[in-house]
Tab-separated table of C-alpha atoms in Angstrom:
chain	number	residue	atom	x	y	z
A	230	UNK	CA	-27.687	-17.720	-4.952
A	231	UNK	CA	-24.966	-17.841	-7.484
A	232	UNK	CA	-21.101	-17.368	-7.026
A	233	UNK	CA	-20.020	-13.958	-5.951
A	234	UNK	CA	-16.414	-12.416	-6.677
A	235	UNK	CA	-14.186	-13.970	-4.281
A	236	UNK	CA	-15.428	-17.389	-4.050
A	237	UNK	CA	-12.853	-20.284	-4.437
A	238	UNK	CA	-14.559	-22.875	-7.218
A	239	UNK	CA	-13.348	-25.497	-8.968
A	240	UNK	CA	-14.792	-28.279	-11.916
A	241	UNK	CA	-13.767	-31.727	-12.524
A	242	UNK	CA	-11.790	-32.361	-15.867
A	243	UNK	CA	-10.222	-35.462	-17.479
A	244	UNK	CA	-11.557	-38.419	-18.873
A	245	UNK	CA	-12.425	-39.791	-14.810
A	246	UNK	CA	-12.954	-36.544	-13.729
A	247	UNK	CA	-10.411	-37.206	-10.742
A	248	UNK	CA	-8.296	-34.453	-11.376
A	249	UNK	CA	-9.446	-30.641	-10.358
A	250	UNK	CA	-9.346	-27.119	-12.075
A	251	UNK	CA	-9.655	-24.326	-9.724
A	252	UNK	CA	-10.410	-20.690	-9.411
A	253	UNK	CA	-11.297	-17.123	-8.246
A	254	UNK	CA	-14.569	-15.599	-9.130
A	255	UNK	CA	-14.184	-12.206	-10.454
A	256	UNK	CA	-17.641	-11.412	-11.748
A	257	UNK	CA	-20.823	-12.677	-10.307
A	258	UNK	CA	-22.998	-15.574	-11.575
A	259	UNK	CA	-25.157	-14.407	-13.730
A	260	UNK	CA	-28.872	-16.011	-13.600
A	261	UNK	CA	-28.202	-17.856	-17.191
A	262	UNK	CA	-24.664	-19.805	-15.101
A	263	UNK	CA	-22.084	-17.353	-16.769
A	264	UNK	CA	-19.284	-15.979	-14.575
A	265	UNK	CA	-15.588	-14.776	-14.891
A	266	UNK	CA	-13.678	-16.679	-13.442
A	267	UNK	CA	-9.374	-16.066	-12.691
A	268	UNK	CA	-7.044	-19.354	-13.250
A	269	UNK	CA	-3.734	-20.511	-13.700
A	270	UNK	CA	-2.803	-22.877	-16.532
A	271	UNK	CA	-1.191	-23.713	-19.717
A	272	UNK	CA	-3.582	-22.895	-22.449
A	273	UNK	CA	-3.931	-23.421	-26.180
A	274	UNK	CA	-2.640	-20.012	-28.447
A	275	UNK	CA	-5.217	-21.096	-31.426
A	276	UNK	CA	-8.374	-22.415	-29.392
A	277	UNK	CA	-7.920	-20.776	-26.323
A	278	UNK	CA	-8.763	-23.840	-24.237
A	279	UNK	CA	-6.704	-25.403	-21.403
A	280	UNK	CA	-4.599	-27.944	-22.118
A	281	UNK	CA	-5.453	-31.062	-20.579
A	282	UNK	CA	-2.117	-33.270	-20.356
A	283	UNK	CA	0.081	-29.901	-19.819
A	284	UNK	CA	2.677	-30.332	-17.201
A	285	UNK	CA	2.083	-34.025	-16.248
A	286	UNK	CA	3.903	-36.299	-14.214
A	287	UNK	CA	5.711	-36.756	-11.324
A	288	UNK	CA	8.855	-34.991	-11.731
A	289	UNK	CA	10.074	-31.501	-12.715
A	290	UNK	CA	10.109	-32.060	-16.613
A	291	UNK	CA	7.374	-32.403	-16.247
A	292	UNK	CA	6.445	-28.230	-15.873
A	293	UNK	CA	5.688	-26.018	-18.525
A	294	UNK	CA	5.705	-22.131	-18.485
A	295	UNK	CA	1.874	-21.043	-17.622
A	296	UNK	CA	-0.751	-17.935	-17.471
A	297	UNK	CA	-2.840	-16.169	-15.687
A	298	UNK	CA	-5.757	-15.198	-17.082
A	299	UNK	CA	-9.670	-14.023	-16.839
A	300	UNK	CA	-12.428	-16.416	-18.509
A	301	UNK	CA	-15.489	-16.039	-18.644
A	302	UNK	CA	-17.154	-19.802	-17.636
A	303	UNK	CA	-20.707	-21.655	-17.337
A	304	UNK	CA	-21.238	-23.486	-14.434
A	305	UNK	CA	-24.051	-24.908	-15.260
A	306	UNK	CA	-22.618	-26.436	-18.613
A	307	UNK	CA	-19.024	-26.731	-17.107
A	308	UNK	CA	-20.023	-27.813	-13.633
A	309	UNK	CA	-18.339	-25.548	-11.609
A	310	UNK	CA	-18.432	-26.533	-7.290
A	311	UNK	CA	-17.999	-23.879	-5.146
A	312	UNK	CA	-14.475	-24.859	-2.606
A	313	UNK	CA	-15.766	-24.612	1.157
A	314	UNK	CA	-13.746	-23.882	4.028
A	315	UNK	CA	-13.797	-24.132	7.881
A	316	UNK	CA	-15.138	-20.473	8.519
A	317	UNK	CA	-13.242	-21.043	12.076
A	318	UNK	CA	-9.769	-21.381	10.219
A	319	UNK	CA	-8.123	-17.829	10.497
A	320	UNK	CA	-6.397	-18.146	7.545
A	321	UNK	CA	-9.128	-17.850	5.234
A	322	UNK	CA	-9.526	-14.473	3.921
A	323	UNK	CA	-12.294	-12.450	3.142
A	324	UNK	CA	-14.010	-12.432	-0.405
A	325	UNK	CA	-13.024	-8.618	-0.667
A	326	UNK	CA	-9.055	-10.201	0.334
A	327	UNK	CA	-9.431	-12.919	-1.490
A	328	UNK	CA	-10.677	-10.935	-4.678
A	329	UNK	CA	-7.183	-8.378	-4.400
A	330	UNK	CA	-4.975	-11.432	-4.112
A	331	UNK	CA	-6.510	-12.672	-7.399
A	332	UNK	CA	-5.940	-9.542	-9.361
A	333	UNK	CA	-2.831	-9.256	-8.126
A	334	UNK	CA	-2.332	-12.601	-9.682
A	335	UNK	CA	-3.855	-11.443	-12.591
A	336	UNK	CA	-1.255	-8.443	-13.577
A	337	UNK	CA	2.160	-10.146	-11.624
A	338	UNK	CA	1.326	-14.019	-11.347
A	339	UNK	CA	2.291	-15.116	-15.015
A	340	UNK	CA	6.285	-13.653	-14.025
A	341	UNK	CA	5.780	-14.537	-10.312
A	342	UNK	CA	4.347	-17.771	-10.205
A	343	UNK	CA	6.511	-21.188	-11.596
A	344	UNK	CA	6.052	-23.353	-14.231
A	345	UNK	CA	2.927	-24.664	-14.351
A	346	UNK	CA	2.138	-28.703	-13.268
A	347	UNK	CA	-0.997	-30.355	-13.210
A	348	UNK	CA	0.045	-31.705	-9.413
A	349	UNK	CA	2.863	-29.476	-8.059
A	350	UNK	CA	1.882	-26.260	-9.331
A	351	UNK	CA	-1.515	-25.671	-10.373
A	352	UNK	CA	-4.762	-23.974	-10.282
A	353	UNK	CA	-5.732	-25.197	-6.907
A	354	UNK	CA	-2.114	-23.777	-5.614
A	355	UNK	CA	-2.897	-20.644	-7.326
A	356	UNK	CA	-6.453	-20.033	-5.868
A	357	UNK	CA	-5.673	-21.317	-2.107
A	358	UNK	CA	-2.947	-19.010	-2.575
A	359	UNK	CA	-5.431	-16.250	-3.014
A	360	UNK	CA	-7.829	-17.742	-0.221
A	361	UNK	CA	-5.863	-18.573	2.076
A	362	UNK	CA	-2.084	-17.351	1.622
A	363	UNK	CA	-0.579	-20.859	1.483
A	364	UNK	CA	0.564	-22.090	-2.226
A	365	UNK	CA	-0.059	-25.401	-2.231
A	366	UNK	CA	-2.581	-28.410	-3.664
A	367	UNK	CA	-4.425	-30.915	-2.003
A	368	UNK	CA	-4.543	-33.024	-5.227
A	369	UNK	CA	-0.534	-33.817	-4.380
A	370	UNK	CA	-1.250	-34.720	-0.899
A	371	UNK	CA	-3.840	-37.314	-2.326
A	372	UNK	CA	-1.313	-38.614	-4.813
A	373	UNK	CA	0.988	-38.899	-1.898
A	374	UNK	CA	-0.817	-40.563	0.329
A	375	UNK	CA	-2.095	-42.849	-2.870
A	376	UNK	CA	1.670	-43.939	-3.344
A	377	UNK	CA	1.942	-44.573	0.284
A	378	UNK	CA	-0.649	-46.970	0.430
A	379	UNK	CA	0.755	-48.342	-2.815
A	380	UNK	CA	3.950	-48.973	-0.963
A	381	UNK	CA	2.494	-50.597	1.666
A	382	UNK	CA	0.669	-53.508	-0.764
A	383	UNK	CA	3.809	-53.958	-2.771
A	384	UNK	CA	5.792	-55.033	0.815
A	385	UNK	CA	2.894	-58.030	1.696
A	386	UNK	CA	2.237	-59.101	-2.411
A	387	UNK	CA	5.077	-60.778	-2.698
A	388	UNK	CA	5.216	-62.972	0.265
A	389	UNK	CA	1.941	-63.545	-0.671
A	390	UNK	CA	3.001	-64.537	-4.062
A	391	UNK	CA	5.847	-67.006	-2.772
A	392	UNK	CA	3.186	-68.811	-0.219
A	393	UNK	CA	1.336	-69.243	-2.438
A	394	UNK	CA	3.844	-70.873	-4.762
A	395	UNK	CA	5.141	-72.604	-2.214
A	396	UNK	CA	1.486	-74.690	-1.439
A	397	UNK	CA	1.262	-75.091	-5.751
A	398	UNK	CA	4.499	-76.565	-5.836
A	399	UNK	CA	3.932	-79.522	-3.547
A	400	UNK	CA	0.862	-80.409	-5.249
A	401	UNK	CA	2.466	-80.851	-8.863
A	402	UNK	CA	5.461	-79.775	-10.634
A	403	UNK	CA	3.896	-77.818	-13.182
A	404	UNK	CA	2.005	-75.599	-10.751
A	405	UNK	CA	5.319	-75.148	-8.730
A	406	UNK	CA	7.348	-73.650	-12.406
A	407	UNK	CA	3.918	-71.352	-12.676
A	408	UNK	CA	3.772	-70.374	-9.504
A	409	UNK	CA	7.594	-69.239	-9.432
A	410	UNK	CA	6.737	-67.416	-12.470
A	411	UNK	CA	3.678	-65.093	-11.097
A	412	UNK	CA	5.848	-64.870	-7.548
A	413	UNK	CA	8.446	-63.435	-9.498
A	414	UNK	CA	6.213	-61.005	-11.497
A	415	UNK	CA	4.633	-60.048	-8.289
A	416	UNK	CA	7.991	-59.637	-6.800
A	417	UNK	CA	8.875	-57.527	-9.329
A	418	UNK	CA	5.830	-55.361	-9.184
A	419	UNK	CA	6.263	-54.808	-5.922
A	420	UNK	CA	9.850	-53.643	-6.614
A	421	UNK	CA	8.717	-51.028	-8.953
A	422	UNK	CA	6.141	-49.678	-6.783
A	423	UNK	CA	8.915	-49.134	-3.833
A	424	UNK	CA	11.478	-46.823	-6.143
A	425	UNK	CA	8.252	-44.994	-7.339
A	426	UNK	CA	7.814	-44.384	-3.932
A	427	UNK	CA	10.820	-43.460	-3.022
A	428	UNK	CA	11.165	-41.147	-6.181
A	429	UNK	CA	7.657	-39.509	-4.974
A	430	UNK	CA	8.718	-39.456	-1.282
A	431	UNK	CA	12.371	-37.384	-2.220
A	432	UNK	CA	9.628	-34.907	-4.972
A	433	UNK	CA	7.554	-34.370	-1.430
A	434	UNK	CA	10.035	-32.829	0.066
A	435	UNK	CA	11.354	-30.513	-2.885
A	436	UNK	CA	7.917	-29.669	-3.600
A	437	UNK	CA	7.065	-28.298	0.296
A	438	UNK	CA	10.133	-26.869	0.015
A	439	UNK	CA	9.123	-24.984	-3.463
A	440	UNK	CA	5.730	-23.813	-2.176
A	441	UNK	CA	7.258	-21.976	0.844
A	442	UNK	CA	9.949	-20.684	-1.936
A	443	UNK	CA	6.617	-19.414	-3.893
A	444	UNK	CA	4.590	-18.169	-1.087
A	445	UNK	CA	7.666	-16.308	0.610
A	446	UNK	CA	8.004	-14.477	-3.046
A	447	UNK	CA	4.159	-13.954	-3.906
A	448	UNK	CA	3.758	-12.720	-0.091
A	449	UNK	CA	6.754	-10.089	-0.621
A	450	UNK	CA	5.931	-9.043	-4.094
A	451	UNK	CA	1.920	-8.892	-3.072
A	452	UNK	CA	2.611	-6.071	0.089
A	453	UNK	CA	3.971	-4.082	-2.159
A	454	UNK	CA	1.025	-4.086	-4.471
């Protein structure tokens, strides 16, 4: 059985294929893998095509003004995944619900909705918005909890790094001036990683803080549709 309107799916893009484009199905698979699907992005005025590096990195400047629109998709040539869900979880709405919220989306989200960013504000925000009435993304909890770990690396590399020195340097003099050298580097490293933290630990907050800015606005403006 193919998608059906109302189903939250989603296909890998990028170069790794790490990264996630979501959506609402608005027409049913046909038998041949075509479907329309409703998504949220920055796309190209000439080709059509969503941009792949729009709205990247880890800040606001990041953003870029995005739209709403209907495609029509393959999902057998794009590799489209149907999103599950805990049927227990009460906040998952029906496909008839879910397939409202989305046109909704479709005639108010582009003026609604803010700038668009690939982790902050995306497709996936968009679509669980529409399944589940929370605006938000799972791909910036993993990058979140990637930095964390990061963070955690960068306080035990360096210590490493000066041990380490340390045993070079009583073995010969010219292992001890290398060995301060890659200490250093590590030291360094690890320095980096910590204010990159910190900068993506001080964007967590201003970014839970947005969603429940966007939500509270979509949920007003969506009663009265």
């Amino acid at each position: 059985m193919g998608f059906v309107p109302g189903d939250h799916v989603c296909r890998a893009k990028g170069p790794t294929g790490t990264v996630k484009h979501h959506g609402i199905v608005m027409e049913a698979e046909a038998k041949d893998g075509w479907f329309e699907v409703m998504e949220f992005g920055v796309f190209d005025k000439e080709t059509g095509k969503k941009k792949l590096m729009a709205g990247h990195g880890l800040d606001i400047l990041g953003m870029e003004r995005g739209d709403v629109r209907q495609s029509r998709v393959n999902s057998k040539k794009d590799g489209w995944k149907l999103v599950s869900y805990n049927r227990r979880d009460s906040s998952v709405k029906s496909n008839a619900e879910t397939l409202k919220a989305a046109k909704f989306l479709l005639e108010k989200g582009t003026d609604i909705l803010p700038k668009y960013h690939i982790t902050f504000s995306n497709g996936e925000c968009a679509a669980r918005w529409c399944k589940t009435g929370k605006f938000e993304s799972g791909q910036a909890d993993t990058l979140y909890d990637s930095v964390n770990k990061a963070q955690a690396v960068s306080k035990v590399l360096p210590m490493a790094a000066v041990t380490k020195s340390a045993t070079k340097s009583r073995s010969s003099s010219k292992s001890s001036k290398s060995g301060t050298a890659t200490a250093a580097s590590v030291a360094a490293l690890g320095t980096v990683v910590m204010a990159v933290g910190t900068m993506v630990g001080n964007r967590k907050e201003q970014v839970q803080k947005d969603w429940m800015k966007t939500n509270a606005n979509l949920d007003q403006a969506f009663a009265a549709y």
